[in-house]
Tab-separated table of C-alpha atoms in Angstrom:
chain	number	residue	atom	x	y	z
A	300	UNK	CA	0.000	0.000	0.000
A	301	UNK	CA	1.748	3.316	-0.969
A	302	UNK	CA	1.108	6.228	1.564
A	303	UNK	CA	1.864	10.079	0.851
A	304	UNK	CA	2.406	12.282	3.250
A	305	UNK	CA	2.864	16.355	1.786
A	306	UNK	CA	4.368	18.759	4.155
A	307	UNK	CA	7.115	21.248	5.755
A	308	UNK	CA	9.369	21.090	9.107
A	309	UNK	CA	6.099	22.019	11.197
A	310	UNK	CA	4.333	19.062	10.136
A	311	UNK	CA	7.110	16.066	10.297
A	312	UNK	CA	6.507	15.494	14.146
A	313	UNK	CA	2.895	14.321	13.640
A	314	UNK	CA	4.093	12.059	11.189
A	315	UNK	CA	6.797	11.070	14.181
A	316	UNK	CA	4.202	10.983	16.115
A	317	UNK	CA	2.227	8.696	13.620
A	318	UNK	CA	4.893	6.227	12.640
A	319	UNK	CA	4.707	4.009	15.432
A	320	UNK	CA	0.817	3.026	14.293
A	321	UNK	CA	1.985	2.701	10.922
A	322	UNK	CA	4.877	0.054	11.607
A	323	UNK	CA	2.387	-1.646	13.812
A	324	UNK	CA	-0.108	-2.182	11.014
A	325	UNK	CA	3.005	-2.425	8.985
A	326	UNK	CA	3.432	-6.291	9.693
A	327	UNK	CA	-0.114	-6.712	8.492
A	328	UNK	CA	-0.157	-5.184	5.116
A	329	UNK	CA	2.873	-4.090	2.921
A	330	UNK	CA	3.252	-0.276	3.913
A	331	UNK	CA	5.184	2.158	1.855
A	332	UNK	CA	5.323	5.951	2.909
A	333	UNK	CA	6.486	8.592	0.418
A	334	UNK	CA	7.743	11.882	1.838
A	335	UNK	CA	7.874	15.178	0.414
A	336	UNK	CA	9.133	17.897	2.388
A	337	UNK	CA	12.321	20.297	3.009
A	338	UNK	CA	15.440	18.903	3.124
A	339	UNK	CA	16.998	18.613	6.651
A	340	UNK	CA	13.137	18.401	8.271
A	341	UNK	CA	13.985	16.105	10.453
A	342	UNK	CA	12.685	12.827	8.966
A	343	UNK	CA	15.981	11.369	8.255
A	344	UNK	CA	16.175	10.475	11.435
A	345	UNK	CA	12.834	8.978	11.466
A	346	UNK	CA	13.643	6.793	8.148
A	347	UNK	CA	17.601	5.521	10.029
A	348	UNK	CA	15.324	4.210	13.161
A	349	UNK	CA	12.337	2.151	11.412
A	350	UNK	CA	15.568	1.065	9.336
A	351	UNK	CA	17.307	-0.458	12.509
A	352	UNK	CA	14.178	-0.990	13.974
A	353	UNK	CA	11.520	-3.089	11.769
A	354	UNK	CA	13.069	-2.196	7.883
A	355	UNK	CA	10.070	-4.561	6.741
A	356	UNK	CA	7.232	-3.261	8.372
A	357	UNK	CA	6.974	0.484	6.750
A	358	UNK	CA	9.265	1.425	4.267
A	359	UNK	CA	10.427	5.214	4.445
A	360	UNK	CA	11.337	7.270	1.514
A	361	UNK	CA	12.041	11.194	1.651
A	362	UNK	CA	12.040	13.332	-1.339
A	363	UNK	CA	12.265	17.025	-1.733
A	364	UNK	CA	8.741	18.532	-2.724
A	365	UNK	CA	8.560	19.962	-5.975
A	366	UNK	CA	5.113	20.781	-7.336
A	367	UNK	CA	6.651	17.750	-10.503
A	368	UNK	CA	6.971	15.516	-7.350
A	369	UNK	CA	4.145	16.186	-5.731
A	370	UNK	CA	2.057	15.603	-8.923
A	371	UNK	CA	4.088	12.446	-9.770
A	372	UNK	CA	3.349	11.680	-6.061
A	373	UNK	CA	-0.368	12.028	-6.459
A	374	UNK	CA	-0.269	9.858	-9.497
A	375	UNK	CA	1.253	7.192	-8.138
A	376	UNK	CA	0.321	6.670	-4.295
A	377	UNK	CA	-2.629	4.548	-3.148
A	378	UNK	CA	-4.150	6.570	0.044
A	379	UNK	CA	-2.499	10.578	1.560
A	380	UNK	CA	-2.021	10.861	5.085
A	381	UNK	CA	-3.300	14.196	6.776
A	382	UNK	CA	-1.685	13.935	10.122
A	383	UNK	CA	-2.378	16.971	12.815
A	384	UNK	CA	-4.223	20.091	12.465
A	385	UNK	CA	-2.553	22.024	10.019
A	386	UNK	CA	-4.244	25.137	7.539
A	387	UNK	CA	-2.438	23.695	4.469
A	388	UNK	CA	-3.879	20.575	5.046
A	389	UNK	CA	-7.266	22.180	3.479
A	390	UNK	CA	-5.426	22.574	0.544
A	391	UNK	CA	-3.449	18.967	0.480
A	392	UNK	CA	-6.787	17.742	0.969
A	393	UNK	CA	-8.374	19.504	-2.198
A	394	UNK	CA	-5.393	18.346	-3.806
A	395	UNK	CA	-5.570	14.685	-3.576
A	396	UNK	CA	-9.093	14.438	-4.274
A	397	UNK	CA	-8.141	16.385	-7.013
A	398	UNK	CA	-5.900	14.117	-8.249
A	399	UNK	CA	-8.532	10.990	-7.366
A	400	UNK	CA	-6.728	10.041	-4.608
A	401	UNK	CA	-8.594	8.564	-1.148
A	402	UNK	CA	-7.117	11.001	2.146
A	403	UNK	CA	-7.035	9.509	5.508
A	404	UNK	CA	-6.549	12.636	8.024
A	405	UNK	CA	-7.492	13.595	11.568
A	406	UNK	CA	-10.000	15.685	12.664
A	407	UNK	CA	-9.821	19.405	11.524
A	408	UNK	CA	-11.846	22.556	11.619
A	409	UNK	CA	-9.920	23.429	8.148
A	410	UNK	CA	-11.814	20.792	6.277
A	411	UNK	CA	-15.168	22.145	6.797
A	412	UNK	CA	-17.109	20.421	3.691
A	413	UNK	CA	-14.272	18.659	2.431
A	414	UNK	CA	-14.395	15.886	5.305
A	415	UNK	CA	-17.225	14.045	3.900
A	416	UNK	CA	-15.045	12.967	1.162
A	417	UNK	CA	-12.099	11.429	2.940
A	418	UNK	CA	-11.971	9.297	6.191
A	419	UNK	CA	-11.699	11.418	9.442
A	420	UNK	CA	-10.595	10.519	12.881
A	421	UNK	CA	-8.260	9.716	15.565
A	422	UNK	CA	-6.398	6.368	14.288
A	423	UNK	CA	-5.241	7.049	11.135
A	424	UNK	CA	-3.993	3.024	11.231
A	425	UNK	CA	-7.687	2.885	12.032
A	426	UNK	CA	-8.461	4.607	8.728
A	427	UNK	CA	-6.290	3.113	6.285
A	428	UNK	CA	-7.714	-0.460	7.709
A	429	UNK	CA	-11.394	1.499	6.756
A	430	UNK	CA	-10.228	2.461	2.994
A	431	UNK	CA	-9.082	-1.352	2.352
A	432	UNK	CA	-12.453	-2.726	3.583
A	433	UNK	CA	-15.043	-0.370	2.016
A	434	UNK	CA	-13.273	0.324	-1.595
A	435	UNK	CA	-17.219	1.016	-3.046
A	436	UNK	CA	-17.350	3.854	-0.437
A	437	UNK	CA	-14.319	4.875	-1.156
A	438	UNK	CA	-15.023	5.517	-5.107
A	439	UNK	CA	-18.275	6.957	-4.249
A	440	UNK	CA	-16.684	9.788	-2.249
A	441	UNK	CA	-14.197	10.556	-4.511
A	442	UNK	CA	-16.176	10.613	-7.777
A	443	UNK	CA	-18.871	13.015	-5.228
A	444	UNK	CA	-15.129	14.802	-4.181
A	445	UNK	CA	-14.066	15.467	-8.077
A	446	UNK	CA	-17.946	16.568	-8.363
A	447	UNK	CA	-17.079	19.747	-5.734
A	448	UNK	CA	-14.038	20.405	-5.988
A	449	UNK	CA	-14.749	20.954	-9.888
A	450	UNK	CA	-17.370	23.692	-8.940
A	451	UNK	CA	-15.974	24.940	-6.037
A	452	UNK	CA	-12.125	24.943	-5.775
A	453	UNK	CA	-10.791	24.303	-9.588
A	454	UNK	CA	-8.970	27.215	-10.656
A	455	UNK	CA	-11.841	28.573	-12.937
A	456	UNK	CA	-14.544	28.014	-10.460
A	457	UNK	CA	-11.216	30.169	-7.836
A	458	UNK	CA	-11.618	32.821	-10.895
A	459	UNK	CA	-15.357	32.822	-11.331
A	460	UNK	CA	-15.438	34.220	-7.097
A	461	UNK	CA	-12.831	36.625	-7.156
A	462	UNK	CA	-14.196	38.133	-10.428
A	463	UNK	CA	-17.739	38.303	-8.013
A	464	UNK	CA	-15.766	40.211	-5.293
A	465	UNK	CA	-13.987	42.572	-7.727
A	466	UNK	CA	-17.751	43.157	-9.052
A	467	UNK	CA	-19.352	44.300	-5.822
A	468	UNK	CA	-16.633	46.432	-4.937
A	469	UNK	CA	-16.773	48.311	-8.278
């Protein structure tokens, strides 16, 4: 199963915070988590102890985020992590349903309408197990996810509001 996790140095402790659910469910299902964040946030360290620790049970990998990475990223991994309660995670939220990809994230007043789409909770572990078991669900929120996001957050639709602001202020 290949995670994604998006973010910058004030995000990487709730993913160090996370990591210990993750090699747990690790040894049940294949678990591969893909990185993208500033060099030097402090995930290397992370990556050298599941290493030493359990190398089977999540495999680490940290890449540099680029928006080419991050869209190669999108393409490519199964489920994103949204870890913590973090603005930007609105926006890496919109992204990977954007991209037709299934988020598992904690609870956050940022998501506002967007949480209906993805799974929400405490136990992201919890979560992932939920997105395996209920793959049905799981296209029917993100084909209702590409649905909104379309009308309300594509770049046009971004256009169509500030062109309504600019209107009543003229």
């Amino acid at each position: 199963m290949g995670l994604l996790w998006i973010g910058e140095a004030d995000g990487v402790a709730s993913i160090i915070d996370l990591a210990p659910q993750l090699q747990r469910l690790g040894r049940e299902i294949p678990l591969a988590l893909r990185c993208l964040c500033a060099a030097g946030s402090g995930l290397d360290a992370l990556a050298e102890g599941l290493h030493e620790d359990d190398p089977d049970s999540l495999r680490l990998s940290i890449e540099a985020w680029s928006p080419i990475a991050s869209a190669h990223a999108l393409a490519t991994c199964d489920l994103v992590l949204l870890p913590g309660q973090t603005p930007a995670h609105a926006s890496r939220l919109i992204a990977a349903l954007w991209a037709g990809r299934f988020a598992v994230c904690h609870s956050s007043p940022y998501y506002e309408a967007l949480g209906e789409f993805a799974w929400v909770g405490n136990d992201l572990a919890e979560g992932i197990r939920w997105a395996l078991s209920h793959p049905e669900e799981v296209l029917a929120r993100l084909d209702r996810a590409q649905d909104y996001v379309g009308r309300v957050h594509a770049p046009a639709a971004v256009a169509r509001g500030w062109i309504e602001i600019f209107r009543k202020i003229a």
